[in-house]
Coordinates of C-alpha atoms in Angstrom, one line a residue:
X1 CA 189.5 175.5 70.8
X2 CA 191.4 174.8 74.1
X3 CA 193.7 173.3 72.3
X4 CA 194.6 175.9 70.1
X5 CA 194.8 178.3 72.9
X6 CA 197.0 175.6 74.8
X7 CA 199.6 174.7 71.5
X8 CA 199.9 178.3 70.8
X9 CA 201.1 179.5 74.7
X10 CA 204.6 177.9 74.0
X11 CA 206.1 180.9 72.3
X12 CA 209.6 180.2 69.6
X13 CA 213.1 180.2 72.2
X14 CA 216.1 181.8 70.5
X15 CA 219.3 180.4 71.3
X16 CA 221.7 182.0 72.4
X17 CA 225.8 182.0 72.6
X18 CA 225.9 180.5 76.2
X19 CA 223.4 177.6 75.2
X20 CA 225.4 176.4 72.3
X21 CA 228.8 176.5 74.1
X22 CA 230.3 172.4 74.6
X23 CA 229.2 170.9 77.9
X24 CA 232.7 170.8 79.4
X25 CA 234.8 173.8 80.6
X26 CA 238.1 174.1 78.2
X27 CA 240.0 175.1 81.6
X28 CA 239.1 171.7 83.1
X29 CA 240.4 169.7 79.7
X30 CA 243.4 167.6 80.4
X31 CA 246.8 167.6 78.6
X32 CA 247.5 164.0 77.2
X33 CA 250.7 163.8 78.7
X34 CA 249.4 164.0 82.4
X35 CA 247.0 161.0 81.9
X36 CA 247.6 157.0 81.4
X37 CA 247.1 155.3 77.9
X38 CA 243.9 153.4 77.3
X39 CA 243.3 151.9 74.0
X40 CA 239.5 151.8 72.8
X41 CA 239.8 148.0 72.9
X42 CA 239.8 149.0 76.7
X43 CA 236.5 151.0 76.6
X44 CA 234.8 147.5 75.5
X45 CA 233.2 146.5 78.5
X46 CA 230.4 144.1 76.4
X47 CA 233.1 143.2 73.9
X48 CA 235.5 142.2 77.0
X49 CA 233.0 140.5 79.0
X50 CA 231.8 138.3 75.6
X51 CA 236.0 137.5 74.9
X52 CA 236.2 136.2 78.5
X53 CA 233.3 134.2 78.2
X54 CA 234.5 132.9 75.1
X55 CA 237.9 132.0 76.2
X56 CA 236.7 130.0 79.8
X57 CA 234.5 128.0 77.7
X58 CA 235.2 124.4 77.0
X59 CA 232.1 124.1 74.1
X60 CA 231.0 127.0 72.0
X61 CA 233.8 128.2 70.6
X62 CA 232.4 131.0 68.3
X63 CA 232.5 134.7 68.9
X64 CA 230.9 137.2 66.5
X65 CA 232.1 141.0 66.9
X66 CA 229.5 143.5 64.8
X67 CA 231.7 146.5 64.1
X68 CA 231.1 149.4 62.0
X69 CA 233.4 150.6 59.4
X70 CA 235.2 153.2 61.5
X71 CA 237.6 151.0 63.5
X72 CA 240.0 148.2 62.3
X73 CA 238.3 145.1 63.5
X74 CA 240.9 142.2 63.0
X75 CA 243.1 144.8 65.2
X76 CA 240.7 145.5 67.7
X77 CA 239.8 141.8 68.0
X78 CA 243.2 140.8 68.7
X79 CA 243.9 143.8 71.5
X80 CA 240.4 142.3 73.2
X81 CA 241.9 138.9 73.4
X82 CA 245.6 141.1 74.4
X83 CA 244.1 142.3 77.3
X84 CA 242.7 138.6 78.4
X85 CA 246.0 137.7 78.9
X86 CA 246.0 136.1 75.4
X87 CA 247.2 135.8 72.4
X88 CA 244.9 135.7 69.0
X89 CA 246.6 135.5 65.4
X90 CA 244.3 137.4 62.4
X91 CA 243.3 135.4 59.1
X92 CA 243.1 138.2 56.6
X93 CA 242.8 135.9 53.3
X94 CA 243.5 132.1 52.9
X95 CA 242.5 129.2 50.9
X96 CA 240.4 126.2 52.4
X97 CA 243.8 124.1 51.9
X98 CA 245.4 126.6 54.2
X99 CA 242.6 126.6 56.9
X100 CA 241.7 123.2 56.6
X101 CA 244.4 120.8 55.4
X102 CA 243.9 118.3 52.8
X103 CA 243.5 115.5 55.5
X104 CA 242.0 115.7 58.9
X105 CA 244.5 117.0 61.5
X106 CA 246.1 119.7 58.7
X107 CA 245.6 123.0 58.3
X108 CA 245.7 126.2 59.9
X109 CA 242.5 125.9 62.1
X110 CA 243.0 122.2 63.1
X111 CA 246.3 123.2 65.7
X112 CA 243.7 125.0 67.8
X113 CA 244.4 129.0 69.0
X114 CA 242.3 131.9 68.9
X115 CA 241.5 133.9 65.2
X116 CA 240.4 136.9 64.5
X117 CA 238.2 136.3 61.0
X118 CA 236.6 138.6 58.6
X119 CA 232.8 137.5 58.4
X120 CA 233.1 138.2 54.1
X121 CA 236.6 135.4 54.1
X122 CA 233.9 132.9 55.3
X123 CA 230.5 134.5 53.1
X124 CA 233.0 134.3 50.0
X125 CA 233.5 131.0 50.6
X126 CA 230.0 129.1 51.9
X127 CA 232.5 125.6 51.4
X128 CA 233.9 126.6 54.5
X129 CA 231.0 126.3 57.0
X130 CA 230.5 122.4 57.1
X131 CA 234.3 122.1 57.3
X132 CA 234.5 124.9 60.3
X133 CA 231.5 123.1 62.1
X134 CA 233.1 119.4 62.2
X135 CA 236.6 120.8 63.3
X136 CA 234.8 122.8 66.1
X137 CA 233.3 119.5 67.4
X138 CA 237.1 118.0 67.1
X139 CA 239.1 120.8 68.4
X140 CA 238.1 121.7 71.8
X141 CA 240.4 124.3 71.6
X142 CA 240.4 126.3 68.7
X143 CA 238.4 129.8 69.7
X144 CA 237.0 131.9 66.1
X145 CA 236.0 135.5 66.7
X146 CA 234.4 136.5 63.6
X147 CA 234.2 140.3 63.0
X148 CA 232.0 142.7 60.4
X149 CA 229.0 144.9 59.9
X150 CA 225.9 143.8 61.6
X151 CA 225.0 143.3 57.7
X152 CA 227.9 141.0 56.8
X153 CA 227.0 139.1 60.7
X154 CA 223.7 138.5 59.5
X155 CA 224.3 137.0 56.2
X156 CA 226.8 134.9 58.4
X157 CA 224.2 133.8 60.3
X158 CA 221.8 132.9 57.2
X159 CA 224.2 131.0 55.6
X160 CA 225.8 128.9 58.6
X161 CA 222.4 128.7 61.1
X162 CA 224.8 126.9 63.8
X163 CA 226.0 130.5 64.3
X164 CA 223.0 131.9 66.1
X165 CA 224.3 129.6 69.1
X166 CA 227.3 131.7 68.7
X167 CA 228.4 134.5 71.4
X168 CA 227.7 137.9 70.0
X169 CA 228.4 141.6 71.3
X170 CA 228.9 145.0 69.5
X171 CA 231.6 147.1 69.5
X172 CA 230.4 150.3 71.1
X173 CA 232.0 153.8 69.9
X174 CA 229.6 156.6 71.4
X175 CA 230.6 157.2 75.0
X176 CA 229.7 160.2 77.4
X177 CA 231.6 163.6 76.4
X178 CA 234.6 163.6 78.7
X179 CA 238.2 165.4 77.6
X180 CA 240.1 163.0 80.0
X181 CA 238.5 159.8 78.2
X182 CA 239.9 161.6 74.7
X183 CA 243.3 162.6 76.7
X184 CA 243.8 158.8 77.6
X185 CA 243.4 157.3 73.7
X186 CA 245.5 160.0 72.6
X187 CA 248.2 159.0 75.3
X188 CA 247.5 155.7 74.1
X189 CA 248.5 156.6 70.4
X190 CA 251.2 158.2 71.6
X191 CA 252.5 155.4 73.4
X192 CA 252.2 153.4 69.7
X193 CA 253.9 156.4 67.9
X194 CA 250.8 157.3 65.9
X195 CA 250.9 160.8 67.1
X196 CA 252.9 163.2 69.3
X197 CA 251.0 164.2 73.0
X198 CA 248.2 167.1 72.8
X199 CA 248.2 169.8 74.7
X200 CA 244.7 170.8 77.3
X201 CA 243.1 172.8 74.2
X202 CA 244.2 170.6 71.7
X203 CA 242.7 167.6 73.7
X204 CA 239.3 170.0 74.5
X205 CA 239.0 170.7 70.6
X206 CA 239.3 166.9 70.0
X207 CA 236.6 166.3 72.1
X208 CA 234.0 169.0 70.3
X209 CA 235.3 167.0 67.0
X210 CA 234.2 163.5 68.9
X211 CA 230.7 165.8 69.9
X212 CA 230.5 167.0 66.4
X213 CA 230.7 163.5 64.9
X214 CA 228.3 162.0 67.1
X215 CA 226.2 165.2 66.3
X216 CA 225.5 165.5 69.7
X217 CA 227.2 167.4 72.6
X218 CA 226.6 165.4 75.5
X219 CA 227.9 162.2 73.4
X220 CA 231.7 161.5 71.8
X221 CA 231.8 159.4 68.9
X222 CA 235.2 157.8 68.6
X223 CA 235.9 157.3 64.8
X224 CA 239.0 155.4 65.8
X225 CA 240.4 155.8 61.9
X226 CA 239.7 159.5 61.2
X227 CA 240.6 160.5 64.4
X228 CA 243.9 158.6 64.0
X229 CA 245.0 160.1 61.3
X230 CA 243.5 163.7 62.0
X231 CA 246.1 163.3 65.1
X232 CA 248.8 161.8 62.7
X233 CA 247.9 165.1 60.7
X234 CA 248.2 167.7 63.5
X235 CA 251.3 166.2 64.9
X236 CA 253.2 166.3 61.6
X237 CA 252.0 170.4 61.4
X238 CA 253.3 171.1 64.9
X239 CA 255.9 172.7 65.3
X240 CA 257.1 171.0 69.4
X241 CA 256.8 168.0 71.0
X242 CA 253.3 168.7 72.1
X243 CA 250.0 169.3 69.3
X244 CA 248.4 172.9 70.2
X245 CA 245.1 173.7 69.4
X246 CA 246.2 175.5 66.1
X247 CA 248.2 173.0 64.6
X248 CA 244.8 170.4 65.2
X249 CA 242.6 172.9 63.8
X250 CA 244.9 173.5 60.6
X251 CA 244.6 169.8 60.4
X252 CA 240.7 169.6 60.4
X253 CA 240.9 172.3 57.7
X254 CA 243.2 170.4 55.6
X255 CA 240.7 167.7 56.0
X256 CA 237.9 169.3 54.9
X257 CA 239.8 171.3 52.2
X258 CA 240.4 168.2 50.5
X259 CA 237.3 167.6 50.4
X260 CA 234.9 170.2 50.0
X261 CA 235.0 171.2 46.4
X262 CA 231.3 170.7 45.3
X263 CA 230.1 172.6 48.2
X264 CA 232.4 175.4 47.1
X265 CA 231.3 175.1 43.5
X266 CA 228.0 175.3 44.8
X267 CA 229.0 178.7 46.8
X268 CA 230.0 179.9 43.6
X269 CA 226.8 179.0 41.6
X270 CA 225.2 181.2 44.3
X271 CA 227.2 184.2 43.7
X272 CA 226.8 184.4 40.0
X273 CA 222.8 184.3 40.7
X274 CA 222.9 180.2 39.1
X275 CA 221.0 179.1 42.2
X276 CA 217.5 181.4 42.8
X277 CA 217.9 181.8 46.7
X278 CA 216.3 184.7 48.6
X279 CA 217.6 185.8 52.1
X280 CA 215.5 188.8 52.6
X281 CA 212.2 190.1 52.2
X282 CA 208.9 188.4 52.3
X283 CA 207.0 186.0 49.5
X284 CA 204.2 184.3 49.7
X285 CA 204.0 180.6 48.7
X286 CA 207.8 180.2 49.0
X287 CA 210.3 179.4 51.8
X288 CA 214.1 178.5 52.3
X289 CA 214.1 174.7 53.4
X290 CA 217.9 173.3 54.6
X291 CA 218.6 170.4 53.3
X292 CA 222.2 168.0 53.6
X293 CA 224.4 166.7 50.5
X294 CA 226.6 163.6 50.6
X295 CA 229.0 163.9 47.9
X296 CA 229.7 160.8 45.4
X297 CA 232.7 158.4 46.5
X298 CA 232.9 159.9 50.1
X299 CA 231.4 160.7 53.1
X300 CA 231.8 164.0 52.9
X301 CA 228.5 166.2 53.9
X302 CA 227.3 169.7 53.6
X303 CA 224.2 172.0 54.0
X304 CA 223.0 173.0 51.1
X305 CA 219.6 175.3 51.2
X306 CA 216.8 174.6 48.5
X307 CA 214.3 177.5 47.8
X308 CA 210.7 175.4 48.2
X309 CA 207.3 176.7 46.4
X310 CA 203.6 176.3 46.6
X311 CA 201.2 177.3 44.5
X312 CA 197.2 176.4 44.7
X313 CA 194.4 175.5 42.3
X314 CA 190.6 175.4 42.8
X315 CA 189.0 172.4 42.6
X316 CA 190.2 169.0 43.7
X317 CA 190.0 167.5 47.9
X318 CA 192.7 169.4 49.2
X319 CA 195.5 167.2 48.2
X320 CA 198.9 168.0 47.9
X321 CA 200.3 166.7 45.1
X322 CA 204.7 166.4 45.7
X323 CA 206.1 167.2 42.1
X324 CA 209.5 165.3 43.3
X325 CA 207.3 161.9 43.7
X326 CA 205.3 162.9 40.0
X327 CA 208.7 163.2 38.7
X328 CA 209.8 159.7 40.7
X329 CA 212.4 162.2 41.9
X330 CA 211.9 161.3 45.7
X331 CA 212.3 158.4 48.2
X332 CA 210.0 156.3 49.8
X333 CA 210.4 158.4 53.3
X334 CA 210.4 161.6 51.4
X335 CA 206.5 160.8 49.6
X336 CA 205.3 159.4 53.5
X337 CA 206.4 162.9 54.9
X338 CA 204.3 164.7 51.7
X339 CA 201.3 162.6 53.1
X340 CA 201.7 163.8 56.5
X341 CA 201.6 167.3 55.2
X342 CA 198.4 166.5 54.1
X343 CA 197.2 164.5 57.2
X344 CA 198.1 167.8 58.9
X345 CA 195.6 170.2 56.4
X346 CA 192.7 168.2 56.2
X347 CA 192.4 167.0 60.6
X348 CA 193.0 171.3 60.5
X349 CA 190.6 172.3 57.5
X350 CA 188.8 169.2 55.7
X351 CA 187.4 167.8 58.6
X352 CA 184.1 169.0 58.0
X353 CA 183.8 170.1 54.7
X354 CA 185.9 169.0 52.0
X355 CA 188.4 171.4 51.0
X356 CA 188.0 173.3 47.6
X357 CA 191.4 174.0 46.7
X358 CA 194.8 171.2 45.8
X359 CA 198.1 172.9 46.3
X360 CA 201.4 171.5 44.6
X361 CA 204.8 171.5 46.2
X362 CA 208.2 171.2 44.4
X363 CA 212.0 171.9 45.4
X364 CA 213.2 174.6 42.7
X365 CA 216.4 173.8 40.8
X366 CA 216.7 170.1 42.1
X367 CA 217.7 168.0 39.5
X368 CA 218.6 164.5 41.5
X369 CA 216.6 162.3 43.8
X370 CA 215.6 163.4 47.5
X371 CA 214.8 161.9 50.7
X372 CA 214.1 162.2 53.9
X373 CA 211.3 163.8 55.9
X374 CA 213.3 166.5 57.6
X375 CA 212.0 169.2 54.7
X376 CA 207.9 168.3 56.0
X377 CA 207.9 171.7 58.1
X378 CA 209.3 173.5 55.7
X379 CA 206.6 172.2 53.3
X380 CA 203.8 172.3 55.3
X381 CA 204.6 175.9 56.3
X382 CA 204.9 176.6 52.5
X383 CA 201.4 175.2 51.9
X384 CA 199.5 176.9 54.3
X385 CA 201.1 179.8 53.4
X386 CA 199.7 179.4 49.8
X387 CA 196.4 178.4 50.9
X388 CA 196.1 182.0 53.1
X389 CA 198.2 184.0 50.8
X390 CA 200.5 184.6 53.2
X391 CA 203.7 186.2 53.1
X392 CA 206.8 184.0 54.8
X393 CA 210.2 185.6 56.0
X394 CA 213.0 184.6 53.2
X395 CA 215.9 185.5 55.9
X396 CA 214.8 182.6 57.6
X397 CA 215.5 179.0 56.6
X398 CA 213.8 176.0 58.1
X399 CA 214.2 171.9 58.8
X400 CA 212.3 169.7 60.8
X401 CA 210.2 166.9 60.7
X402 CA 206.2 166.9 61.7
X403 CA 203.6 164.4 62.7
X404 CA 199.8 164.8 61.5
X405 CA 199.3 166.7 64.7
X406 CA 201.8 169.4 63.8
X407 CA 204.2 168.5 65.9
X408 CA 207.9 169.1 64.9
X409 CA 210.1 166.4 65.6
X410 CA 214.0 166.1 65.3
X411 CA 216.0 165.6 61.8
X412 CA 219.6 164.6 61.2
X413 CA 222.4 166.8 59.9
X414 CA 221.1 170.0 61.9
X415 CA 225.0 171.6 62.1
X416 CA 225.6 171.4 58.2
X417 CA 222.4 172.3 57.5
X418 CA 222.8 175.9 59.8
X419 CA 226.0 176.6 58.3
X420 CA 225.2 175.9 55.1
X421 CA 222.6 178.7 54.8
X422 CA 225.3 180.7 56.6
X423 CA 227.6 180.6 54.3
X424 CA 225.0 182.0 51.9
X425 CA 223.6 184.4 53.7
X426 CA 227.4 185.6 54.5
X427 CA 227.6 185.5 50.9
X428 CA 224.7 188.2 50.0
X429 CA 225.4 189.7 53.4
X430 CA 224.3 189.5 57.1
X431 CA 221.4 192.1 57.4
X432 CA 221.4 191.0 61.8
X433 CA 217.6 189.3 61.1
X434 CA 218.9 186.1 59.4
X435 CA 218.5 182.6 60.6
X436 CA 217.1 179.3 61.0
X437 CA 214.2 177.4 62.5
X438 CA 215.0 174.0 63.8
X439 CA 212.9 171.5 66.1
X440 CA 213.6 172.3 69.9
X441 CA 214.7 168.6 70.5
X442 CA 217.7 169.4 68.4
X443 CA 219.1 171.8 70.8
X444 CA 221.8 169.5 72.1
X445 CA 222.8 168.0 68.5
X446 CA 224.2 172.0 67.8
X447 CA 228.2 171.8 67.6
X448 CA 228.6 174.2 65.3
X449 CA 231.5 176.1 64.0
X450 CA 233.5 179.3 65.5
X451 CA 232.2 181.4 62.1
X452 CA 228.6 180.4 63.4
X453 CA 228.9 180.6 66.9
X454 CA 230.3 184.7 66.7
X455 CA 228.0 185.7 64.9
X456 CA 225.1 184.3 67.2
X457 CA 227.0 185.9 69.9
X458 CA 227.5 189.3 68.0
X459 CA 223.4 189.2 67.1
X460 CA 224.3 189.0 63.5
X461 CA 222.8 185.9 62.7
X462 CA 219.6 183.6 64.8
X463 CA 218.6 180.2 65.7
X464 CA 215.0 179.8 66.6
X465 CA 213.4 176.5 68.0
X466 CA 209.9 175.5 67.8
X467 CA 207.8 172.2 68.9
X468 CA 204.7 173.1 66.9
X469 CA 204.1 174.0 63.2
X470 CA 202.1 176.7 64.3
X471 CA 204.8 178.4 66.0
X472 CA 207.5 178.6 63.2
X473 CA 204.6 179.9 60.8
X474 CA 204.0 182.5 63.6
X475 CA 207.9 183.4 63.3
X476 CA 207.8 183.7 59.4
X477 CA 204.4 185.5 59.1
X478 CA 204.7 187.6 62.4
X479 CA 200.5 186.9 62.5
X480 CA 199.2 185.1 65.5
X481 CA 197.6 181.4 65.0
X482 CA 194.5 182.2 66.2
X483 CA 191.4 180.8 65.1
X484 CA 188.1 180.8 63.0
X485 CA 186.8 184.2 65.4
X486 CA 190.2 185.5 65.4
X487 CA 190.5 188.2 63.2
X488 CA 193.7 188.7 60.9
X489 CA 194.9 185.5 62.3
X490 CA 196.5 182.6 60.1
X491 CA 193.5 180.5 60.0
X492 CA 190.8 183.3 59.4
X493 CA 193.2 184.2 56.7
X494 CA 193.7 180.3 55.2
X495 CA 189.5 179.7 55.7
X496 CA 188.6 183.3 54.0
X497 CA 191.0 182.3 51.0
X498 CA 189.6 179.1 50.9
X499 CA 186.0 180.5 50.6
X500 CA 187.3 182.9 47.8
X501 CA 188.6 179.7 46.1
X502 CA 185.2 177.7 46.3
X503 CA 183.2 180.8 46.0
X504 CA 185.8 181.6 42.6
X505 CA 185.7 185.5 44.1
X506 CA 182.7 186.7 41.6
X507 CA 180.0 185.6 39.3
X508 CA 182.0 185.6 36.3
X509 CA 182.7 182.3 34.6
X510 CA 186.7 180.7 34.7
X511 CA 186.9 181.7 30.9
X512 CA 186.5 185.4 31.5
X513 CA 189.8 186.2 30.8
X514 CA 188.5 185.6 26.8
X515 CA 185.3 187.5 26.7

């Protein structure tokens, strides 16, 4: 009972316009023009350190370079080995006549030199691992950096197992949030013609798009291809020799423009009362959960929020039985969170006595397959609210993980999820009382966009963070916790319908409806 008391002190924090403002001053952003070009190769400092080592040794002659889809690898290889004080030549496709020769001491490979390889060139061609591995031990000087996914490096490995002797180092594109390091690549690009030079709040709103795709504010994730060509975008829109902050924000819009159809299809379905979405009043049983759609052939992402139910039966050992995983409509992460939901009710109600009442859970109108466990708070909440016939807030949507304890843990895709029920709650109109619940430790992963950030600011619409279960059911019933001996609390209210349940209410028989 301590512990209750204890869990239930820490009351829900609302954000507020100040908390979810970038952690950088825009006055104290740096025009592009008044700092010196540095290329990302330049931010390597593992991949830098591995080249050197590489290139001052006289045996082991391999480098692999695990890269993620969002940079040119052959390119960045070859500026690593640039900025050596070497030069390295890239192998984009070529035959093993062309690598190898048809006789010792022919071929590409066999003159010696540095190469910038694709891992999938070699793993398309397994021939060419016992011929790479006797011209290493001929050709003292030949140097191979071989770049890819950490995937296609370790098939590489598999296939050749010489390889694990082999140098290895990542190519790292999350760095601390600073607007001069963002100033410097876009000098940089300049420098290369890529874009035109960015003025102090152009370069500040670059960095809130590095924050936003690293979904976190104190972190910059340098998507070296979009955020090429976003810059290649803004520059062609401006109207100077310098990119304002309009002319990059016109650019992100075009960008998303292009891509955000379903989601506005979506926002249509909503308006002609297609999608069943409540964003006021109270229900018992049901609750708005937030959930994030990746659209098919891109990478495109948006909140979409899913109206969840509950319902209860008598009868049964209090098991919650996930309609998604019946229908083998859910993922493998999706059916472990449903078990944690039930981990949670029985440690809280079945421990002594088994419970007398099942509950099902399904997400309304959801016609393809989920995952995820970021939708277990919104279920659990929705369970214990049909077990105590409770009535939950439906201007408030919720996301967040749990553990069987109850605690709420972070999720992924907290900004689109937010504005995503924005957008619909803009939609059927702000009432000032709308929001949505999200874990506490998701505070800092908030880089959310101007529509969302005035209307926090103007009161018109709320972000709420809990670390317990107990405290976003608190928010949506506006009933304390409590316990057993507390009276009107949540759990007097779940353990009284519960003994209505096994008690079936009165002495007349399940069939009464027919006598």
């Amino acid at each position: 009972m301590n512990n209750q008391k204890k869990r239930t002190e820490t009351v829900v924090t609302e954000l507020n316009a100040e908390v979810l403002k970038p952690l950088f001053e825009f006055k104290q952003s740096y025009a592009s023009k008044d700092c010196s070009p540095r290329s990302l190769a330049s931010l390597q400092l593992r991949a830098l350190s591995a080249v050197k080592t590489l290139l001052s040794r006289k045996f082991g002659s391999v480098l692999t370079l695990t890269v993620s889809d969002d940079v040119d690898a052959q390119n960045l290889g070859c500026e690593l080995v640039s900025l050596c004080g070497k030069k390295a030549r890239m192998i984009t496709s070529a035959s093993k006549k062309e690598l190898f020769g048809k006789k010792d001491g022919e071929g590409l490979l066999a003159h010696g030199g540095i190469f910038v390889i694709p891992c999938v060139l070699f793993l398309e061609h397994p021939k060419f691992f016992s011929k790479c591995a006797a011209l290493l031990r001929l050709t003292h000087d030949l140097k191979m950096i071989f770049c890819g996914s950490a995937q296609d490096c370790a098939d590489l490995m598999l296939l050749w197992p010489e390889f694990e002797n082999a140098l290895h180092t990542d190519i790292v594109l999350e760095f601390p949030t600073d607007p001069r390091l963002c100033a410097a690549l876009i000098a940089h690009w300049n420098v290369r013609g890529i874009c035109s030079n960015f003025s102090a709040e152009a370069v500040a709103l670059f960095t809130v798009f590095c924050n936003r795709l690293a979904s976190d504010r104190r972190w910059m994730y340098l998507s070296e291809r979009k955020l090429k060509a976003l810059c290649e975008d803004a520059s062609s829109h401006s109207h100077g020799s310098e990119v304002g902050s309009k002319d990059f924000l016109y650019a992100v819009a075009a960008h998303d423009f292009r891509q955000n159809y379903v989601a506005s299809a979506q926002i249509r379905d909503h308006r002609e009362g297609q999608i069943l979405l409540r964003t006021f009043g109270k229900c018992p049983g049901q609750i708005n959960a937030l959930s994030v759609v990746e659209t098919s052939g891109t990478c495109y992402e948006y909140g979409e929020p899913v109206r969840v139910t509950a319902c209860i039966r008598a009868g049964g050992d209090g098991e919650v039985i996930d309609i998604e995983r019946k229908a083998e409509l859910a993922g493998q992460i999706h059916a472990k969170a449903m078990m944690i939901i039930n981990g949670f009710i029985m440690r809280e109600f079945g421990a002594v006595l088994p419970m007398p009442a099942s509950a099902s859970l399904v997400f309304e109108q959801s016609y393809s397959e989920i995952d995820g466990d970021s939708a277990s708070l919104t279920g659990l909440c929705a369970v214990l609210s049909a077990y105590g016939d409770l009535p939950l807030r439906q201007d408030l949507a919720v996301t967040g993980a749990v553990d069987q304890f109850g605690n709420v843990q972070p999720v992924g895709g907290v900004n689109q999820k937010i504005e995503g029920f924005f957008r619909i709650c803009s939609l059927h109109g702000l009432t000032g009382t709308q929001g949505v619940i999200i874990p506490r430790s998701c505070v800092y992963s908030l880089v959310l966009r101007p529509a969302v950030l005035k209307a926090v600011a103007a009161g018109r619409f709320h972000i709420y963070t809990v670390t317990h279960v107990t405290h976003a059911l608190e928010l949506l019933t506006g009933i304390p916790w409590g316990d057993p001996e507390t009276e009107g609390s949540i759990v007097q209210k779940v353990l009284d319908r519960l003994e209505i349940v096994n008690s079936r209410g009165d002495e007349r028989p399940w069939w009464h409806f027919w006598a």
